[in-house]
Coordinates of C-alpha atoms in Angstrom, one line a residue:
M1 CA -12.2 13.8 21.1
Q2 CA -8.9 12.0 21.2
I3 CA -8.2 9.5 18.4
K4 CA -7.7 6.0 20.0
P5 CA -6.9 3.8 17.0
R6 CA -7.1 0.5 18.8
Q7 CA -10.4 1.1 20.7
H8 CA -12.1 2.8 17.7
M9 CA -11.0 0.2 15.2
L10 CA -12.4 -2.6 17.4
D11 CA -15.7 -0.7 17.6
I12 CA -15.8 -0.6 13.8
W13 CA -14.9 -4.3 13.6
R14 CA -17.7 -5.2 16.1
A15 CA -20.3 -3.2 14.1
L16 CA -19.0 -4.5 10.7
T17 CA -19.1 -8.2 11.6
R18 CA -22.5 -7.8 13.3
H19 CA -23.8 -6.4 10.0
S20 CA -22.0 -8.5 7.5
F21 CA -21.4 -12.0 9.0
D22 CA -23.9 -14.7 10.0
D23 CA -22.6 -17.8 11.6
G24 CA -19.1 -17.1 10.2
K25 CA -20.3 -16.6 6.6
L26 CA -20.2 -13.3 4.7
V27 CA -23.7 -12.0 4.0
G28 CA -24.4 -10.6 0.5
E29 CA -25.3 -7.0 0.1
D30 CA -28.9 -6.2 -0.7
N31 CA -28.4 -3.9 -3.7
T32 CA -31.2 -4.0 -6.3
D33 CA -29.4 -1.3 -8.4
G34 CA -26.4 -3.4 -9.5
L35 CA -23.6 -5.2 -7.8
S36 CA -20.7 -2.8 -7.1
S37 CA -17.1 -4.3 -6.9
V38 CA -16.1 -0.9 -5.3
A39 CA -18.5 -1.3 -2.4
D40 CA -17.7 -5.0 -1.9
A41 CA -14.0 -4.3 -1.9
E42 CA -14.4 -1.4 0.5
R43 CA -16.4 -3.7 2.9
L44 CA -13.7 -6.4 3.0
L45 CA -10.9 -3.8 3.3
C46 CA -12.5 -2.5 6.5
L47 CA -11.6 -5.8 8.0
L48 CA -8.5 -7.0 6.1
Y49 CA -6.6 -3.7 5.8
P50 CA -6.0 -3.2 9.6
A51 CA -5.4 -6.9 9.9
T52 CA -2.5 -6.8 7.5
E53 CA -1.1 -3.3 8.4
V54 CA -1.3 -3.2 12.2
P55 CA 0.5 -6.0 14.1
A56 CA -1.9 -6.0 17.0
F57 CA -4.8 -6.8 14.7
R58 CA -3.1 -9.7 12.8
L59 CA -5.4 -12.6 12.1
D60 CA -3.1 -14.8 10.0
Q61 CA -1.5 -16.4 13.1
P62 CA -4.4 -17.8 15.2
D63 CA -2.1 -18.5 18.2
T64 CA -1.2 -14.8 18.6
T65 CA -4.7 -13.2 18.0
E66 CA -5.4 -11.0 21.0
R67 CA -8.5 -11.5 23.2
D68 CA -10.1 -8.1 22.6
V69 CA -9.8 -8.7 18.8
L70 CA -11.4 -12.1 19.2
R71 CA -14.3 -10.6 21.1
A72 CA -14.8 -8.0 18.4
L73 CA -14.9 -10.7 15.7
E74 CA -17.2 -13.2 17.5
A75 CA -19.6 -13.1 14.5
V76 CA -16.8 -14.3 12.2
G77 CA -15.9 -17.3 14.3
S78 CA -13.5 -18.6 17.0
R79 CA -9.7 -18.2 17.1
L80 CA -9.2 -21.1 14.7
E81 CA -12.3 -20.4 12.5
I82 CA -11.6 -16.7 11.7
P83 CA -8.8 -17.3 9.0
P84 CA -10.7 -20.0 7.0
N85 CA -13.9 -17.9 7.2
L86 CA -12.0 -14.9 5.9
I87 CA -10.7 -17.0 3.0
A88 CA -14.2 -18.1 2.2
A89 CA -15.4 -14.5 2.2
L90 CA -12.6 -13.3 -0.1
S91 CA -13.2 -16.3 -2.4
Q92 CA -16.8 -15.3 -2.5
F93 CA -15.8 -11.8 -3.6
M94 CA -13.5 -13.1 -6.3
R95 CA -16.3 -15.3 -7.7
S96 CA -18.9 -12.6 -7.6
H97 CA -16.7 -10.2 -9.6
T98 CA -15.5 -12.6 -12.3
G99 CA -17.1 -12.7 -15.7
S100 CA -18.3 -15.6 -17.7
D101 CA -15.0 -15.8 -19.6
G102 CA -13.1 -16.1 -16.3
S103 CA -11.7 -12.6 -16.3
P104 CA -12.1 -10.2 -13.3
T105 CA -14.8 -7.5 -13.6
F106 CA -14.6 -4.1 -12.0
A107 CA -18.2 -3.0 -12.0
G108 CA -19.1 0.4 -10.6
G109 CA -22.6 -0.9 -10.0
H110 CA -24.9 1.2 -7.9
Y111 CA -22.2 3.8 -7.5
F112 CA -23.0 5.0 -11.0
R113 CA -25.9 7.4 -11.2
P114 CA -27.9 8.6 -14.3
A115 CA -27.6 12.2 -15.4
E116 CA -31.3 12.4 -16.2
P117 CA -33.7 11.5 -13.3
Q118 CA -35.9 9.6 -15.6
Q119 CA -33.1 7.6 -17.1
K120 CA -32.7 4.0 -16.0
L121 CA -29.2 2.4 -16.2
T122 CA -28.8 -0.7 -18.3
P123 CA -27.1 -3.9 -17.0
E124 CA -24.1 -3.0 -19.3
Q125 CA -23.8 0.4 -17.7
Y126 CA -23.8 -1.1 -14.2
Q127 CA -20.9 -3.4 -15.3
L128 CA -18.6 -0.6 -16.5
G129 CA -15.2 -0.6 -14.9
V130 CA -14.1 2.5 -12.9
V131 CA -10.7 3.6 -11.4
D132 CA -12.1 3.4 -7.9
S133 CA -12.5 -0.4 -8.4
Y134 CA -9.1 -0.8 -10.0
S135 CA -7.3 1.0 -7.1
M136 CA -9.3 -0.7 -4.4
S137 CA -8.6 -4.1 -6.0
V138 CA -4.9 -3.4 -5.9
T139 CA -5.0 -2.7 -2.2
L140 CA -7.4 -5.6 -1.4
C141 CA -5.4 -8.1 -3.5
L142 CA -2.1 -7.1 -1.8
A143 CA -3.7 -7.4 1.6
T144 CA -5.1 -10.8 0.6
L145 CA -1.8 -12.1 -0.7
G146 CA 0.0 -11.0 2.5
F147 CA -2.7 -12.6 4.7
L148 CA -2.4 -15.9 2.8
K149 CA 1.4 -15.9 3.0
G150 CA 1.2 -15.5 6.8
Y151 CA -1.6 -18.0 7.4
E152 CA -0.4 -20.8 5.0
S153 CA 2.3 -21.9 7.5
S154 CA -0.2 -22.1 10.3
T155 CA -2.5 -24.8 8.9
T156 CA -2.1 -28.3 7.7
R157 CA -5.8 -29.0 6.8
P158 CA -5.9 -30.2 3.2
E159 CA -9.2 -28.4 2.3
V160 CA -7.9 -25.1 3.7
R161 CA -4.6 -25.4 1.9
Q162 CA -6.6 -26.1 -1.3
A163 CA -8.8 -23.0 -0.7
I164 CA -5.6 -20.9 -0.1
S165 CA -4.1 -22.1 -3.4
E166 CA -7.3 -21.3 -5.4
L167 CA -7.7 -17.9 -3.7
R168 CA -4.1 -17.0 -4.4
E169 CA -4.5 -17.8 -8.1
A170 CA -7.7 -15.8 -8.4
T171 CA -6.2 -12.9 -6.4
N172 CA -3.1 -12.7 -8.6
T173 CA -5.3 -12.7 -11.7
R174 CA -7.4 -9.9 -10.3
L175 CA -4.3 -7.9 -9.3
T176 CA -2.8 -8.2 -12.7
A177 CA -6.1 -7.1 -14.4
A178 CA -6.4 -4.2 -12.0
M179 CA -2.9 -3.0 -12.7
I180 CA -3.4 -3.3 -16.5
S181 CA -6.7 -1.3 -16.2
L182 CA -4.9 1.4 -14.3
L183 CA -2.3 1.7 -17.0
R184 CA -5.0 2.0 -19.6
S185 CA -6.8 4.6 -17.7
F186 CA -3.9 7.0 -17.5
T187 CA -4.0 9.9 -19.9
V188 CA -2.2 13.1 -21.0
N189 CA -4.5 15.7 -22.3
V190 CA -2.9 18.4 -24.6
F191 CA -4.8 21.6 -25.5
G192 CA -4.2 25.1 -26.7
A193 CA -4.0 28.2 -24.5
D194 CA -6.9 29.8 -26.5
S195 CA -9.2 26.8 -26.0
D196 CA -11.9 26.9 -23.2
Q197 CA -9.9 24.5 -21.1
G198 CA -6.7 26.4 -21.7
R199 CA -8.2 29.7 -20.6
R200 CA -9.6 28.1 -17.5
L201 CA -6.2 26.5 -16.6
I202 CA -4.4 29.9 -17.1
Q203 CA -7.1 31.5 -14.9
V204 CA -6.5 28.9 -12.1
I205 CA -2.7 29.1 -12.0
G206 CA -2.5 32.8 -12.9
Q207 CA -5.3 33.8 -10.4
G208 CA -6.0 36.8 -12.6
R209 CA -2.8 38.6 -11.4
R210 CA -0.7 38.2 -14.5
S211 CA -1.3 38.4 -18.2
D212 CA -2.1 35.2 -20.1
R213 CA 1.2 35.5 -22.0
V214 CA 3.3 35.7 -18.9
V215 CA 1.4 32.7 -17.3
L216 CA 1.9 30.7 -20.5
Q217 CA 5.7 31.5 -20.5
Q218 CA 6.0 30.5 -16.9
F219 CA 4.0 27.2 -17.5
S220 CA 6.4 26.4 -20.4
H221 CA 9.4 27.0 -18.3
R222 CA 8.2 25.2 -15.1
F223 CA 7.0 22.1 -17.0
R224 CA 9.9 21.8 -19.5
P225 CA 11.6 19.0 -17.6
L226 CA 8.3 17.1 -17.0
R227 CA 7.3 17.6 -20.7
A228 CA 10.6 16.1 -21.7
T229 CA 10.0 13.1 -19.4
I230 CA 6.6 12.6 -21.0
V231 CA 8.1 12.8 -24.5
E232 CA 10.7 10.3 -23.6
S233 CA 8.0 8.1 -22.2
L234 CA 6.2 7.9 -25.5
S235 CA 8.4 4.8 -26.2
R236 CA 7.4 3.3 -22.8
G237 CA 3.7 2.7 -23.4
I238 CA 2.2 6.1 -22.6
Q239 CA -0.3 7.1 -25.2
V240 CA -0.2 10.8 -25.8
D241 CA -0.7 13.3 -28.5
E242 CA 2.5 14.0 -30.4
N243 CA 1.7 17.7 -30.0
I244 CA 3.0 17.4 -26.4
R245 CA 6.4 18.4 -27.9
D246 CA 5.0 21.9 -28.7
E247 CA 5.8 24.2 -25.7
S248 CA 3.2 26.7 -26.8
L249 CA 0.5 24.1 -25.8
L250 CA -0.7 23.3 -22.3
F251 CA -1.4 19.8 -20.9
E252 CA -2.7 17.9 -17.9
C253 CA -1.9 14.4 -16.9
G254 CA -3.5 11.9 -14.5
W255 CA -6.3 9.3 -14.5
A256 CA -9.6 9.4 -16.3
W257 CA -12.6 7.8 -14.7
G258 CA -12.1 4.5 -16.5
V259 CA -10.2 2.9 -19.4
V260 CA -9.6 5.6 -22.0
K261 CA -11.2 5.2 -25.5
D262 CA -8.7 3.6 -27.9
A263 CA -6.3 2.8 -25.1
P264 CA -3.9 0.1 -26.4
T265 CA -4.0 -3.3 -24.8
V266 CA -1.1 -4.7 -22.7
T267 CA 0.4 -7.7 -24.4
D268 CA 4.0 -8.2 -23.2
L269 CA 3.2 -10.5 -20.3
D270 CA 4.6 -14.0 -19.8
V271 CA 1.2 -15.3 -18.6
R272 CA -2.2 -15.3 -20.2
T273 CA -3.4 -11.7 -20.3
P274 CA -6.8 -11.1 -18.7
C275 CA -9.5 -9.8 -20.9
Q276 CA -9.0 -6.1 -21.7
P277 CA -12.3 -4.6 -22.7
D278 CA -12.4 -1.5 -24.9
G279 CA -12.5 1.8 -23.0
I280 CA -15.1 4.5 -23.5
A281 CA -13.8 7.3 -21.2
D282 CA -12.6 10.6 -22.7
G283 CA -8.9 11.2 -22.3
L284 CA -9.6 13.8 -19.6
P285 CA -7.7 13.6 -16.3
Y286 CA -9.8 14.0 -13.1
V287 CA -8.1 15.1 -9.9
Y288 CA -10.4 12.9 -7.9
F289 CA -9.6 9.7 -9.8
T290 CA -6.0 10.6 -9.9
V291 CA -5.9 10.7 -6.1
I292 CA -7.7 7.4 -5.9
A293 CA -5.2 5.9 -8.3
L294 CA -2.2 7.3 -6.4
D295 CA -3.5 5.8 -3.1
G296 CA -3.7 2.3 -4.6
I297 CA -0.4 2.5 -6.6
Q298 CA 1.7 3.5 -3.6
D299 CA 0.7 0.2 -2.0
L300 CA 2.7 -1.6 -4.7
F301 CA 5.9 0.0 -3.4
S302 CA 5.2 -0.3 0.4
D303 CA 7.8 -1.9 2.6
R304 CA 5.4 -4.7 3.3
T305 CA 4.8 -5.5 -0.4
L306 CA 8.6 -5.5 -1.1
T307 CA 9.5 -7.4 2.1
L308 CA 7.0 -10.2 1.6
G309 CA 7.7 -10.4 -2.2
L310 CA 4.0 -10.2 -3.1
L311 CA 4.4 -9.4 -6.8
N312 CA 5.3 -11.8 -9.5
A313 CA 7.6 -11.0 -12.4
D314 CA 4.8 -9.7 -14.6
Q315 CA 3.3 -7.6 -11.8
Q316 CA 6.7 -6.1 -11.1
R317 CA 7.0 -4.9 -14.7
L318 CA 3.5 -3.5 -14.5
A319 CA 4.3 -1.8 -11.2
E320 CA 7.3 -0.1 -12.7
A321 CA 5.1 1.3 -15.5
L322 CA 2.6 2.5 -13.0
R323 CA 5.3 4.1 -10.9
L324 CA 6.3 6.2 -13.9
R325 CA 2.8 7.5 -14.2
W326 CA 2.5 7.9 -10.4
E327 CA 5.6 10.2 -10.5
L328 CA 4.4 12.2 -13.5
S329 CA 1.0 12.9 -11.9
Q330 CA 2.4 13.8 -8.5
Q331 CA 5.0 16.2 -10.0
Y332 CA 2.4 17.8 -12.3
W333 CA -0.3 18.5 -9.8
S334 CA 2.1 19.5 -7.1
V335 CA 3.6 22.1 -9.3
I336 CA 0.1 23.3 -10.4
A337 CA -1.0 23.5 -6.8
R338 CA 2.1 25.7 -5.9
F339 CA 2.4 27.6 -9.2
G340 CA 3.9 31.0 -9.0
S341 CA 6.0 32.8 -6.5
E342 CA 3.4 34.4 -4.3
R343 CA 0.0 32.9 -3.3
W344 CA -0.5 29.3 -4.3
P345 CA -3.4 28.5 -6.7
L346 CA -4.4 25.9 -4.1
E347 CA -4.7 28.7 -1.5
D348 CA -7.3 30.4 -3.7
L349 CA -10.3 28.3 -2.5
P350 CA -12.3 26.7 -3.9
W351 CA -10.5 24.9 -6.7
Q352 CA -11.9 25.1 -10.2
T353 CA -11.6 22.0 -12.4
T354 CA -10.6 22.9 -16.0
G355 CA -12.2 20.1 -17.9
L356 CA -15.5 19.8 -16.0
R357 CA -15.9 23.5 -15.2
I358 CA -16.9 22.7 -11.6
E359 CA -15.6 24.4 -8.5
S360 CA -15.8 23.0 -5.0
E361 CA -13.8 22.7 -1.7
Y362 CA -13.9 18.9 -2.4
F363 CA -11.6 19.5 -5.4
S364 CA -9.4 21.7 -3.3
L365 CA -9.1 18.8 -1.0
T366 CA -8.2 16.4 -3.8
V367 CA -5.5 18.6 -5.1
A368 CA -4.2 19.1 -1.6
A369 CA -4.2 15.2 -1.2
I370 CA -1.9 15.0 -4.3
L371 CA 0.3 17.7 -2.8
V372 CA 0.5 15.6 0.5
H373 CA 1.6 12.6 -1.6
D374 CA 4.4 14.7 -3.1
L375 CA 5.4 16.3 0.2
V376 CA 5.7 12.8 1.7
R377 CA 7.8 11.7 -1.3
R378 CA 10.3 14.5 -1.3
R379 CA 10.4 15.4 2.4
A380 CA 8.9 18.9 2.2
T381 CA 10.3 22.2 3.5
D382 CA 8.8 23.7 6.7
D383 CA 7.3 26.5 4.6
D384 CA 5.5 24.0 2.3
L385 CA 4.1 22.2 5.4
T386 CA 3.0 25.4 7.2
R387 CA 1.1 26.6 4.2
T388 CA -0.5 23.2 3.6
V389 CA -1.6 23.1 7.3
A390 CA -3.3 26.5 6.9
I391 CA -5.1 25.1 3.8
M392 CA -6.4 22.1 5.8
E393 CA -7.6 24.4 8.6
R394 CA -9.5 26.6 6.0
L395 CA -11.0 23.5 4.4
A396 CA -12.2 22.2 7.8
D397 CA -13.8 25.6 8.5
R398 CA -15.4 26.0 5.0
G399 CA -16.7 22.4 5.3
R400 CA -18.3 23.3 8.6
I401 CA -16.3 20.6 10.4
T402 CA -14.7 23.1 12.9
S403 CA -17.4 25.8 12.6
R404 CA -21.2 26.0 12.9
M405 CA -23.5 25.3 10.0
T406 CA -25.7 28.2 9.2
R407 CA -29.3 28.2 7.9
D408 CA -29.4 27.2 4.2
D409 CA -25.6 26.9 4.3
P410 CA -24.3 25.8 0.9
A411 CA -21.5 23.8 2.6
I412 CA -24.1 21.1 3.4
T413 CA -23.8 19.8 -0.2
L414 CA -20.2 18.7 0.6
H415 CA -21.6 16.1 2.9
N416 CA -25.2 15.5 1.7
P417 CA -26.0 14.8 -1.1
G418 CA -22.3 15.2 -1.9
I419 CA -20.4 16.5 -5.0
T420 CA -21.4 15.1 -8.3
M421 CA -19.2 14.8 -11.4
P422 CA -20.2 13.8 -15.0
L423 CA -18.1 11.0 -16.4
A424 CA -16.9 12.3 -19.7
G425 CA -17.4 9.7 -22.4
S426 CA -19.8 7.6 -20.5
E427 CA -22.6 8.7 -22.8
R428 CA -21.1 6.2 -25.3
S429 CA -22.6 3.5 -23.1
G430 CA -26.1 4.8 -23.8
G431 CA -26.5 7.8 -21.5
L432 CA -24.3 10.1 -19.4
L433 CA -23.3 8.8 -16.0
L434 CA -22.5 10.7 -12.8
W435 CA -20.2 9.9 -9.9
R436 CA -20.9 11.2 -6.4
M437 CA -18.5 11.8 -3.6
T438 CA -19.8 12.2 0.0
D439 CA -16.6 11.5 1.9
F440 CA -15.2 15.0 2.3
S441 CA -14.9 14.8 6.1
A442 CA -13.2 11.3 6.1
Q443 CA -10.8 12.4 3.3
L444 CA -9.9 15.6 5.1
L445 CA -9.2 13.6 8.3
K446 CA -7.0 11.1 6.4
R447 CA -4.9 13.9 4.8
I448 CA -4.6 15.7 8.2
I449 CA -3.2 12.6 9.8
Q450 CA -0.8 12.0 6.9
L451 CA 0.5 15.5 7.2
A452 CA 0.9 15.1 11.0
A453 CA 3.0 12.0 10.4
L454 CA 5.2 14.0 7.9
S455 CA 5.6 17.1 10.0
R456 CA 8.8 17.6 12.0
S457 CA 7.7 21.0 13.4
V458 CA 6.3 20.9 16.9
D459 CA 4.0 23.9 16.2
A460 CA 2.7 22.4 12.8
Q461 CA 2.1 19.0 14.3
D462 CA 0.3 20.4 17.3
R463 CA -2.0 22.3 15.0
L464 CA -2.6 19.2 12.9
L465 CA -3.3 17.0 15.9
R466 CA -5.8 19.4 17.3
L467 CA -7.5 19.8 13.9
G468 CA -7.4 16.0 13.5
E469 CA -9.2 15.5 16.8
Q470 CA -11.9 18.0 15.9
A471 CA -12.4 16.3 12.4
F472 CA -12.4 12.9 14.0
E473 CA -15.1 13.9 16.5
H474 CA -17.2 15.3 13.6
V475 CA -16.8 12.0 11.7
W476 CA -17.4 9.7 14.7
D477 CA -20.6 11.5 15.6
R478 CA -21.9 10.7 12.1
R479 CA -22.2 6.9 12.7
I480 CA -25.6 5.3 12.3
K481 CA -27.0 4.8 15.7
D482 CA -29.5 2.0 15.2
G483 CA -31.0 -0.4 12.7
Q484 CA -29.0 -1.8 9.7
G485 CA -25.4 -0.6 9.8
A486 CA -25.5 0.6 13.4
G487 CA -22.0 1.7 14.4
L488 CA -21.0 2.3 10.7
W489 CA -21.4 5.3 8.4
D490 CA -23.1 7.6 7.4
R491 CA -25.7 9.8 9.1
A492 CA -24.8 13.4 8.1
G493 CA -27.9 14.7 9.8
A494 CA -26.4 14.0 13.2
V495 CA -24.0 16.9 12.9
H496 CA -25.8 18.9 10.1
P497 CA -29.5 19.1 11.0
D498 CA -30.3 20.7 7.6
A499 CA -29.0 17.6 5.8
C500 CA -31.5 15.3 4.1
V501 CA -32.6 12.6 6.5
S502 CA -30.6 9.6 5.4
R503 CA -29.2 6.6 7.1
S504 CA -27.8 4.9 4.0
L505 CA -24.9 2.7 4.8
S506 CA -21.8 4.0 3.0
W507 CA -18.9 1.5 2.7
S508 CA -16.9 4.3 1.0
I509 CA -16.9 6.5 4.1
T510 CA -16.6 3.5 6.5
E511 CA -13.5 2.3 4.6
R512 CA -12.0 5.8 4.6
V513 CA -12.4 6.1 8.4
T514 CA -10.7 2.7 8.7
E515 CA -7.8 4.0 6.7
C516 CA -7.6 7.0 9.0
L517 CA -7.3 4.8 12.1
V518 CA -4.5 2.8 10.5
A519 CA -2.8 6.1 9.6
A520 CA -3.3 7.3 13.2
H521 CA -1.8 4.1 14.5
N522 CA 1.3 4.6 12.3
L523 CA 1.5 8.2 13.5
Y524 CA 1.6 7.2 17.1
E525 CA 4.2 4.5 16.4
Q526 CA 6.7 7.2 15.3
Q527 CA 9.0 9.0 17.6
P528 CA 7.6 12.3 18.9
V529 CA 8.7 15.4 17.1
R530 CA 12.1 16.5 18.3
S531 CA 12.4 20.0 19.7
S532 CA 15.9 21.4 19.2
E533 CA 15.4 23.8 22.1
L534 CA 14.5 21.0 24.4
V535 CA 17.5 18.9 23.2
E536 CA 19.8 21.8 24.2
L537 CA 18.2 22.2 27.6
A538 CA 18.2 18.5 28.3
R539 CA 21.9 18.3 27.4
H540 CA 22.7 21.1 29.8
L541 CA 20.7 19.4 32.6
L542 CA 22.3 16.0 32.0
S543 CA 25.8 17.5 31.7
E544 CA 25.4 19.1 35.2
A545 CA 23.9 15.9 36.5
T546 CA 26.8 13.8 35.1
H547 CA 29.3 16.2 36.7
L548 CA 27.6 16.2 40.1
F549 CA 27.3 12.4 40.0
G550 CA 31.0 12.1 39.3
R551 CA 31.7 14.3 42.3
E552 CA 29.6 12.0 44.5
Q553 CA 31.5 9.0 43.3
M554 CA 34.8 10.7 44.4
E555 CA 33.6 10.9 48.0
A556 CA 34.8 8.4 50.6
P557 CA 34.4 4.8 49.4
T558 CA 31.2 3.1 50.5
S559 CA 30.3 -0.6 50.8
A560 CA 28.8 -2.0 47.6
D561 CA 26.1 -3.5 49.7
G562 CA 25.4 -0.3 51.6
S563 CA 22.4 1.9 51.1
R564 CA 24.6 4.7 49.6
G565 CA 26.2 2.3 47.1
R566 CA 22.9 0.9 46.0
A567 CA 21.5 4.4 45.6
L568 CA 24.5 5.5 43.4
R569 CA 24.1 2.4 41.2
T570 CA 20.4 3.1 40.7
M571 CA 21.2 6.7 40.0
E572 CA 23.9 5.8 37.4
S573 CA 21.4 3.5 35.6
R574 CA 18.8 6.3 35.5
L575 CA 21.3 8.8 34.3
D576 CA 22.5 6.4 31.4
H577 CA 18.8 5.9 30.4
A578 CA 18.1 9.7 30.3
R579 CA 21.3 10.3 28.2
S580 CA 20.2 7.6 25.7
L581 CA 16.9 9.4 25.2
V582 CA 18.2 12.9 24.8
D583 CA 18.3 12.9 20.9
D584 CA 15.0 11.2 20.2
R585 CA 12.9 12.1 23.2
P586 CA 14.4 15.3 24.8
A587 CA 11.3 16.2 26.8
T588 CA 11.4 12.7 28.5
A589 CA 15.2 13.1 29.1
F590 CA 14.5 16.6 30.6
A591 CA 11.9 15.1 32.9
L592 CA 14.2 12.3 34.0
A593 CA 17.1 14.7 34.7
L594 CA 15.2 16.9 37.1
P595 CA 14.7 14.3 39.9
L596 CA 18.3 13.2 39.5
L597 CA 19.5 16.7 40.1
Q598 CA 17.3 16.9 43.2
E599 CA 18.6 13.7 44.6
L600 CA 22.2 14.7 43.9
D601 CA 21.6 18.0 45.7
T602 CA 20.0 16.1 48.6
L603 CA 23.2 14.0 48.9
A604 CA 25.5 17.0 48.7
R605 CA 23.5 18.8 51.4
A606 CA 23.5 15.8 53.7
R607 CA 27.2 15.5 53.3
G608 CA 27.7 19.2 54.0
A609 CA 25.6 19.0 57.1
A610 CA 27.7 16.0 58.3
T611 CA 30.9 17.8 57.7
Q612 CA 29.7 20.8 59.8
E613 CA 28.8 18.6 62.7
V614 CA 32.3 17.1 62.7

């Protein structure tokens, strides 16, 4: 199934607005288990993220909104009503997730699950903040600020301009609070090689092929520069055990599930600092929450954010602090994934988490996602790309996306009910909480498309595109067919008959699919992968065509208005066009050169026949 970003995105918008809007107003979610800022942000991002990232879907300039977009958003309003109604929906979100003291809240809500079936979560537990919410809020706030900046110049209505001003203030407050919470959720965990976690890390990166002593020596050598950067960063706000200086110790860095216990507050801001509640999370990095944080933080440095100047002075300082942690985490997990000189630890599926003692293909995918982040950042080698492509293919097979599900197949748990993680430290709230991930297929599709956009190898990109089409078909078939949420996700039983019968609407999966379509749009906007072999062939063809065209021009002069003169002028224009494409689109230049050579040959033969008759 070919990925058609525009058509499929409009299908999602049509289903989303049919479900979530009534007479232009956002309909509240019917969740009796606690309001979730994560789910509410994901729902709005399904609409706002494409509208701010894809020019064809822009909604901030009513005069330029395209007809098929208007038809898809009929439930939101008419051409002029859509932007004010979106502002009202975003303002409703900001109010719903603001505490009594006026500070933003980042409740996990019904996304939290109790560890014990008989346990009932308290209202305070539902209100706990989580990295998913911080990261989603960064992306949503940046999209909102960009939307307001574009729409503000298009309206003169006083009540709308007042709503814009109020929403901008609330959005900036939430963005600052989310960035501070991300800073306070970052952690560096130091532990000994003889501890349980140390032995598990050595087993993961050594793969049982080398002695513990050799692995520890290699770890010390490979991470000496990164360790030095972390030590230097002690004076830049990173809270870490002073034992990090000891090279005989191991460490991990990344994001915990929420604000870390005893994390210091951020005070060096020029404006009133939002409320910073005490954290309860253990200082244990999770690869899942690290990926989620990286996805949100990179939006702070996107071309769009920088071009539109969306960050104020305080937010720019916070962004630089987050960028440091972003770099540290990417470098650490990228080295861990590729540790050693032979088989990568990441190639030894499934990945084993060291702190939680859980292994799953889902964690292999999350580590691969960090590796993709790093490959994009440093423009990876062909070998790195080729090996990462093979990992994606194996994950698609093991996740039964490109292969058949067998009876009682354990792979079904990746999709339904999903992979569950305990949130270390959450027991301080009154009982241990769990976090469940059900978006393996959508996450895999997203990383495949990102890799395809990065690849400059024809073979690797072709493999990725074919794999992406298979993954997209799998995901698309899992849409809910009827009832509430029709056209949205998720219905795992549609492709995995052994899955528990469930048609529960998942904004998490729906938002991930939306991200995939935006990424696919960006992929198709790029120039095609350039084949050096085709460039050489196209140059040879055009060189011969240029030479033969010059010969034709040397023949007896012809009238500029004559048929031969017009034919030569047309041919010259086509030849210039083909030569302009040879570096970026050699296959197209090759195709354009062939008919030119045929026409030049026809002219030469006609002239030869005329000479013989004379």
